[in-house]
Short mmCIF file of C-alpha atoms and ligand atoms in Angstrom, two decimals:
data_model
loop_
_atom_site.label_atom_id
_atom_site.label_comp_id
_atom_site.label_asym_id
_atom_site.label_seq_id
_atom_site.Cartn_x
_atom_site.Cartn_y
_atom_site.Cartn_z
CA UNK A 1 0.00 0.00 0.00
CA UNK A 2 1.05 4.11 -0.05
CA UNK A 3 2.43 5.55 2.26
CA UNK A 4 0.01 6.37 5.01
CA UNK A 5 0.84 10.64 5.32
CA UNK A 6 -1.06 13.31 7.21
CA UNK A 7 -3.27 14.32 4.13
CA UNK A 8 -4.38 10.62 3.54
CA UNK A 9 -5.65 10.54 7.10
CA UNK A 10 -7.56 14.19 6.62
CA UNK A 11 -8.43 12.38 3.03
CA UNK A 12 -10.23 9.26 4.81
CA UNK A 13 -11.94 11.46 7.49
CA UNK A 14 -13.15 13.65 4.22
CA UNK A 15 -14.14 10.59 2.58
CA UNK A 16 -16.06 9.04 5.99
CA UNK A 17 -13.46 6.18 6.06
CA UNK A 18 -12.47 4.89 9.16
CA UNK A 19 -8.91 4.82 10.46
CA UNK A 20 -7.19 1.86 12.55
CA UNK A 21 -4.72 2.79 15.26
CA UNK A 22 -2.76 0.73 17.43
CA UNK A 23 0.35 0.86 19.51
CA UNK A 24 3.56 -0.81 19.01
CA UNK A 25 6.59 -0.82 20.46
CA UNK A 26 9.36 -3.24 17.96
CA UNK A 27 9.90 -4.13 14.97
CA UNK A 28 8.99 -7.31 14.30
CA UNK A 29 4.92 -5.85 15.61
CA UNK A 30 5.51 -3.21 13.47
CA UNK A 31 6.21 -5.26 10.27
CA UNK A 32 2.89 -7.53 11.47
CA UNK A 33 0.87 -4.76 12.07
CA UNK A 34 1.62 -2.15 8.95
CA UNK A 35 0.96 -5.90 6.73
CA UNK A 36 -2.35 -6.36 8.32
CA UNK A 37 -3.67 -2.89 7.45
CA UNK A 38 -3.26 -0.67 10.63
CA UNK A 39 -2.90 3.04 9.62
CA UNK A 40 -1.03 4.13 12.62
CA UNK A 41 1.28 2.75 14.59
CA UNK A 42 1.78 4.94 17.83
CA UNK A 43 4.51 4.39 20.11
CA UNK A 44 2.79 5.25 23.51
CA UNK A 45 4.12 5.78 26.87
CA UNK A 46 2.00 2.80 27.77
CA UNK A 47 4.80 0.70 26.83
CA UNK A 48 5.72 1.93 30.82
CA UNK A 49 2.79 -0.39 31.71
CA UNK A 50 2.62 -3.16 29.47
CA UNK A 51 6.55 -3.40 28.68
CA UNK A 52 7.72 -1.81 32.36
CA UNK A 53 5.56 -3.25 34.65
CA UNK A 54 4.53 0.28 35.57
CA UNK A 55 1.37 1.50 37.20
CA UNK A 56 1.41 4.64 35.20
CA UNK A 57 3.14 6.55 32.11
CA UNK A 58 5.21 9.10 34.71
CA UNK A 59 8.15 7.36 34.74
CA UNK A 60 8.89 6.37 31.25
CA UNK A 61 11.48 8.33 30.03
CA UNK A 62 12.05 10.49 26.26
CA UNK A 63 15.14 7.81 25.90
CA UNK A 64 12.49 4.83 26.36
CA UNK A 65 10.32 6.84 23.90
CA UNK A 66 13.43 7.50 21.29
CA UNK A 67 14.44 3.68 21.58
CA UNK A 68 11.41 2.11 20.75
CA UNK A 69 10.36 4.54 18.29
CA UNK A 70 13.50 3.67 16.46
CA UNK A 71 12.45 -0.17 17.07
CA UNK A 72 9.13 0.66 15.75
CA UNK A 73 10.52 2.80 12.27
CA UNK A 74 12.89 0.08 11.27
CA UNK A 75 10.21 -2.75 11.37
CA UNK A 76 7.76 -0.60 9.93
CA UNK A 77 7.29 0.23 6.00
CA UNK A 78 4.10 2.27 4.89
CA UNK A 79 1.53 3.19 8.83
CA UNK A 80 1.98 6.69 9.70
CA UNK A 81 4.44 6.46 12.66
CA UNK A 82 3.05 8.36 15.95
CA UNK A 83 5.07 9.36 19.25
CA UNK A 84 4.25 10.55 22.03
CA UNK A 85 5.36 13.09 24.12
CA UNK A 86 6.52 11.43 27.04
CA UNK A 87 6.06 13.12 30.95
CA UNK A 88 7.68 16.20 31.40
CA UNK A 89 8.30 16.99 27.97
CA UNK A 90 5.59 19.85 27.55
CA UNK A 91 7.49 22.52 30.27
CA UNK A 92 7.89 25.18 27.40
CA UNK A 93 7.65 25.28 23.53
CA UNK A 94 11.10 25.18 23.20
CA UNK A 95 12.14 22.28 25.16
CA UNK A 96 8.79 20.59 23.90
CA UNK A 97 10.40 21.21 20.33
CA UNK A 98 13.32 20.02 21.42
CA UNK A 99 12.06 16.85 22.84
CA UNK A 100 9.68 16.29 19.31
CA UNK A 101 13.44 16.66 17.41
CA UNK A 102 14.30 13.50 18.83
CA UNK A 103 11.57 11.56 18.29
CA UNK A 104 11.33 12.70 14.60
CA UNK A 105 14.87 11.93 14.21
CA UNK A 106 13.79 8.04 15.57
CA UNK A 107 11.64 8.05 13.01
CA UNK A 108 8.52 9.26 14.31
CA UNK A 109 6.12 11.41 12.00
CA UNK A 110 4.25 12.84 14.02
CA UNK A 111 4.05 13.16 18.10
CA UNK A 112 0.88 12.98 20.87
CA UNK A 113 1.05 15.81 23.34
CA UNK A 114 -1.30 14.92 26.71
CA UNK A 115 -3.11 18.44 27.21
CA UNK A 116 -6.32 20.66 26.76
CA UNK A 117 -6.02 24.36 25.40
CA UNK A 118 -3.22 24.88 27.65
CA UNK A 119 -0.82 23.13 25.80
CA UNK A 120 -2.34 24.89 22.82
CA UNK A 121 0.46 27.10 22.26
CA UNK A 122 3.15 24.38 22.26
CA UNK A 123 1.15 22.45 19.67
CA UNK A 124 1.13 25.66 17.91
CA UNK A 125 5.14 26.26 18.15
CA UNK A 126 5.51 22.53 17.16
CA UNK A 127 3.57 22.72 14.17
CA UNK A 128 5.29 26.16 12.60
CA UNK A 129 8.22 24.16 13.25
CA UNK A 130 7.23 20.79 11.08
CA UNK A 131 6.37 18.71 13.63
CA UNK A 132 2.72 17.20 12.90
CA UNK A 133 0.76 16.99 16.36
CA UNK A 134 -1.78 14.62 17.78
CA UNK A 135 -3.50 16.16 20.25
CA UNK A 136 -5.12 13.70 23.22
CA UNK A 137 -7.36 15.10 25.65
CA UNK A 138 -10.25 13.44 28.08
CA UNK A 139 -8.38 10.73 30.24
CA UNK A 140 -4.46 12.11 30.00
CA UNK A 141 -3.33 8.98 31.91
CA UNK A 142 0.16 11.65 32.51
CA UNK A 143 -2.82 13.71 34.49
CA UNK A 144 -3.78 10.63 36.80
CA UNK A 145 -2.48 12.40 40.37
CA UNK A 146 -4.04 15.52 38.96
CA UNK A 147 -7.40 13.47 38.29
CA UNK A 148 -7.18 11.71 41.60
CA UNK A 149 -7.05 8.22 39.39
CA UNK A 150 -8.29 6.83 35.64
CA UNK A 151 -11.87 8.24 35.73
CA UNK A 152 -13.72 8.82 32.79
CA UNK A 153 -13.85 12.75 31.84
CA UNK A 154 -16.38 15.36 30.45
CA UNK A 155 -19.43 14.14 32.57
CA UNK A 156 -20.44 17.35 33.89
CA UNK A 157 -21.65 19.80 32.10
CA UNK A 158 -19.25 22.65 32.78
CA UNK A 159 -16.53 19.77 31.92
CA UNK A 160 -18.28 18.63 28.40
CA UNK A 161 -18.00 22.78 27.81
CA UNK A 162 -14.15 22.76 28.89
CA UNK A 163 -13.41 19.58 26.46
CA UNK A 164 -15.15 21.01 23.63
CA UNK A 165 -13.32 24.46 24.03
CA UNK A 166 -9.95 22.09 24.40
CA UNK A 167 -10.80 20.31 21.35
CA UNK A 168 -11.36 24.02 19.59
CA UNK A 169 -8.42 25.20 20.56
CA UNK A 170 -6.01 22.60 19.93
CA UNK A 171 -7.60 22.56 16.44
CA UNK A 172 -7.44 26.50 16.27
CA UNK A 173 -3.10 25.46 17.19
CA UNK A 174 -2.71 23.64 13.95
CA UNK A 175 -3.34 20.17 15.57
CA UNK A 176 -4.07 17.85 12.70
CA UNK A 177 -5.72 14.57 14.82
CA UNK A 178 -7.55 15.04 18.20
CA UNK A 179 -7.57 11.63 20.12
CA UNK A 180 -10.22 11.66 22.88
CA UNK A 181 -9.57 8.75 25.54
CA UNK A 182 -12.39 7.55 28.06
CA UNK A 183 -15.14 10.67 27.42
CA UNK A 184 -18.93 10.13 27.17
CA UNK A 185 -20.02 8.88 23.75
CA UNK A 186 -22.27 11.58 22.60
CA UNK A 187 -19.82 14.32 23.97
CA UNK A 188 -16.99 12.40 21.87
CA UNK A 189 -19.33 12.26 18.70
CA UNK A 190 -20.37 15.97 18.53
CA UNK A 191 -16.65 16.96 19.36
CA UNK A 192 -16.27 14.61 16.05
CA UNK A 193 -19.02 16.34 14.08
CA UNK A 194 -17.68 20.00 15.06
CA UNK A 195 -14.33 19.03 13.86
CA UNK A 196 -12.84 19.24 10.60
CA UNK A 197 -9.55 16.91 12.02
CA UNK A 198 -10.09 13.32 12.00
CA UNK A 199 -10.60 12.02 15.36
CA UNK A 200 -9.20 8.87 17.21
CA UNK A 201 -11.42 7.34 20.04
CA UNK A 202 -10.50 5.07 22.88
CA UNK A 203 -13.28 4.39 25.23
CA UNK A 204 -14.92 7.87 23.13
CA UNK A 205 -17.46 7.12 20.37
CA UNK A 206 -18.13 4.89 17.35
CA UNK A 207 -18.22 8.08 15.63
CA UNK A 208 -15.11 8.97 15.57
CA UNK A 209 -13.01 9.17 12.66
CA UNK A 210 -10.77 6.07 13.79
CA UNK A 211 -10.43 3.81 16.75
CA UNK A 212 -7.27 3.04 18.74
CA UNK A 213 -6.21 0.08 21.69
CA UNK A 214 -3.16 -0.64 23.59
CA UNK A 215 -1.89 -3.62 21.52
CA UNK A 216 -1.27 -6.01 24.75
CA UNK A 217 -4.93 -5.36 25.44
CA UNK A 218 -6.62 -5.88 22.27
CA UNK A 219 -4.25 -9.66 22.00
CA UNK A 220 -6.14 -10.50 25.57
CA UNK A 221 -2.01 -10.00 27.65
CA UNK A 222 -2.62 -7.87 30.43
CA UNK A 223 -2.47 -8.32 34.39
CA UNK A 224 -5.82 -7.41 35.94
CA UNK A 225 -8.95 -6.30 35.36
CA UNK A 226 -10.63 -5.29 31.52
CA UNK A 227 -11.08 -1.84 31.12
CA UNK A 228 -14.57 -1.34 30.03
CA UNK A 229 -13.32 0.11 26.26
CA UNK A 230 -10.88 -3.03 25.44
CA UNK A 231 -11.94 -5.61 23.32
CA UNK A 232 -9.94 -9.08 22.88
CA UNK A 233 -9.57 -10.01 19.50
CA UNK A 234 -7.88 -12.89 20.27
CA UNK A 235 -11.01 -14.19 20.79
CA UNK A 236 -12.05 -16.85 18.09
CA UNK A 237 -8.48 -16.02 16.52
CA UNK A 238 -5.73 -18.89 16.41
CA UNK A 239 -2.84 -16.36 15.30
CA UNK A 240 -1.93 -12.84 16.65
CA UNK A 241 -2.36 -11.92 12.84
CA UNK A 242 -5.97 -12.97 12.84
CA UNK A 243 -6.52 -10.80 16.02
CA UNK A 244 -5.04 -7.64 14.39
CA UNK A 245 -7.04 -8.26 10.69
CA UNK A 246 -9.96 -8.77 12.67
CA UNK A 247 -9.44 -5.49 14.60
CA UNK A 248 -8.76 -3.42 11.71
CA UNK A 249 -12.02 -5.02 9.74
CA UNK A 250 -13.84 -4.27 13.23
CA UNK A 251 -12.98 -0.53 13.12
CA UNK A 252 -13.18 -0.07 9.42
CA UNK A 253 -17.03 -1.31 9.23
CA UNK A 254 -17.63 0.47 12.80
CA UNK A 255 -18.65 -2.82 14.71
CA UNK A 256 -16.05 -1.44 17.22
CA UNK A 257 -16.53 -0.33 19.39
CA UNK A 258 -20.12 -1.49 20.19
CA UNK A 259 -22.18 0.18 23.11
CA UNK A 260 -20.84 -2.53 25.25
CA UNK A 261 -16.97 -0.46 25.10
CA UNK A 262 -18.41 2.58 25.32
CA UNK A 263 -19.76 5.37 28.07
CA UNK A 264 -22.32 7.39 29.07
CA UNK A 265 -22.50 10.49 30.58
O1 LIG B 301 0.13 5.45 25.42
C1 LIG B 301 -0.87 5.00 24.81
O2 LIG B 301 -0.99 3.82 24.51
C2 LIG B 301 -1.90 5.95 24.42
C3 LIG B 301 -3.16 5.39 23.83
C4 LIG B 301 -3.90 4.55 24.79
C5 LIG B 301 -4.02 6.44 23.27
O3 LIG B 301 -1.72 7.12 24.58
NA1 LIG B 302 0.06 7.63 25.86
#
């Protein structure tokens, strides 16, 4: 297949086509992965949980994030390769351009910053600068001391206001893909429909422009209990290929996520 570039993803949203997100973290799930379809492969910070053993992202490190994004590139040959912006890395525009360098240079495309309007002029600076941004608001699992734990956002009203003026703004900063994680689904669909960015749900809304899951989650390999948005698509599969063609077939027809993996307000 092409190459998988920023204006093919705004060309599928255009074109109501769905887009299929994972994470990855090597190269030999990278080659499997980009074969079987997925449009993005983002290196996330949750490799602190499922490759660390970590109870949260805080203490994975922009070295972790540089090393497996270079893992990820080599393995890789046509998904749009995604960073992210790793704890700590958002303290100015300068050092968050700084920190963005580095991952590009690994071989990243384009990075995930955690943040709501206030990191709206970073996104902004990164942008100018040629460094495509993902924005991710809702549950910023970097935020989970400042949350007070993984809780679903935007259930009040006041907070559905905030999220939408987030998702505004971050769009207003040059942002070219909002990903919304663990929001109400009609609050996640409207900030969809006001949009003109596609947009990337986990635990959000069918509605969304694409879908994305932790890989270790969506293959059924993780400690502890389910969150309520993962499905296992191991499930019926014998092969870890299977899994991942039957994810990307799930998302692209919209059969995931089903009401079932999603939440109300
Ligand atoms: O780190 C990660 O895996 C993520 C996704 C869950 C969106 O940020
Ligand atoms: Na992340």
């Amino acid at each position: 297949r092409k190459a998988v570039t920023i204006p093919a993803l705004q060309a599928m949203r255009d074109a109501g086509e769905k887009i299929a997100m994972l994470t990855c973290y090597d190269a030999s799930f990278a080659a499997l992965l980009d074969r079987c379809g997925v449009d993005v492969l983002l290196i996330g910070d949750s490799l602190g949980n499922v490759l660390q053993g970590q109870t949260t992202t805080l203490p994975v490190t922009l070295d972790h994030m540089v090393y497996h994004t270079e893992c990820v590139a080599r393995g890789n040959h046509s998904a749009m390769v995604m960073a992210d912006m790793s704890f700590g890395t958002l303290a100015s525009p300068e050092h968050a351009f700084n920190c963005a360098v580095r991952l590009m240079q690994a071989g990243a495309q384009m990075v995930k910053v955690e943040g709501g309007a206030w990191v709206a002029d970073t996104v902004r600076y990164l942008v100018e600068r040629s460094v495509p941004v993902c924005a991710h608001v809702g549950l910023t699992p970097q935020s989970v001391h400042a949350f007070g734990g993984f809780k679903v956002q935007g259930k009040s009203n006041a907070a559905a206001e905030q999220l939408k003026a987030d998702a505004l703004a971050l769009q207003d900063a040059g942002a070219q893909m909002l990903l919304m994680e663990a929001v109400p689904a009609a609050l996640a669909t409207e900030i969809t429909n006001m949009l003109h960015v596609p947009t990337i749900g986990i635990g959000a809304s069918a509605a969304c422009t694409g879908q994305v899951l932790v890989l270790h989650d969506m293959l059924g390999i993780f400690p502890g209990r389910k969150a309520k948005f993962v499905k296992d698509f191991m499930d019926g599969q014998s092969s870890i290929e299977g899994a991942v063609r039957a994810y990307v077939q799930a998302v692209k027809d919209g059969s995931f996520p089903a009401a079932e993996h999603t939440f109300s307000a």
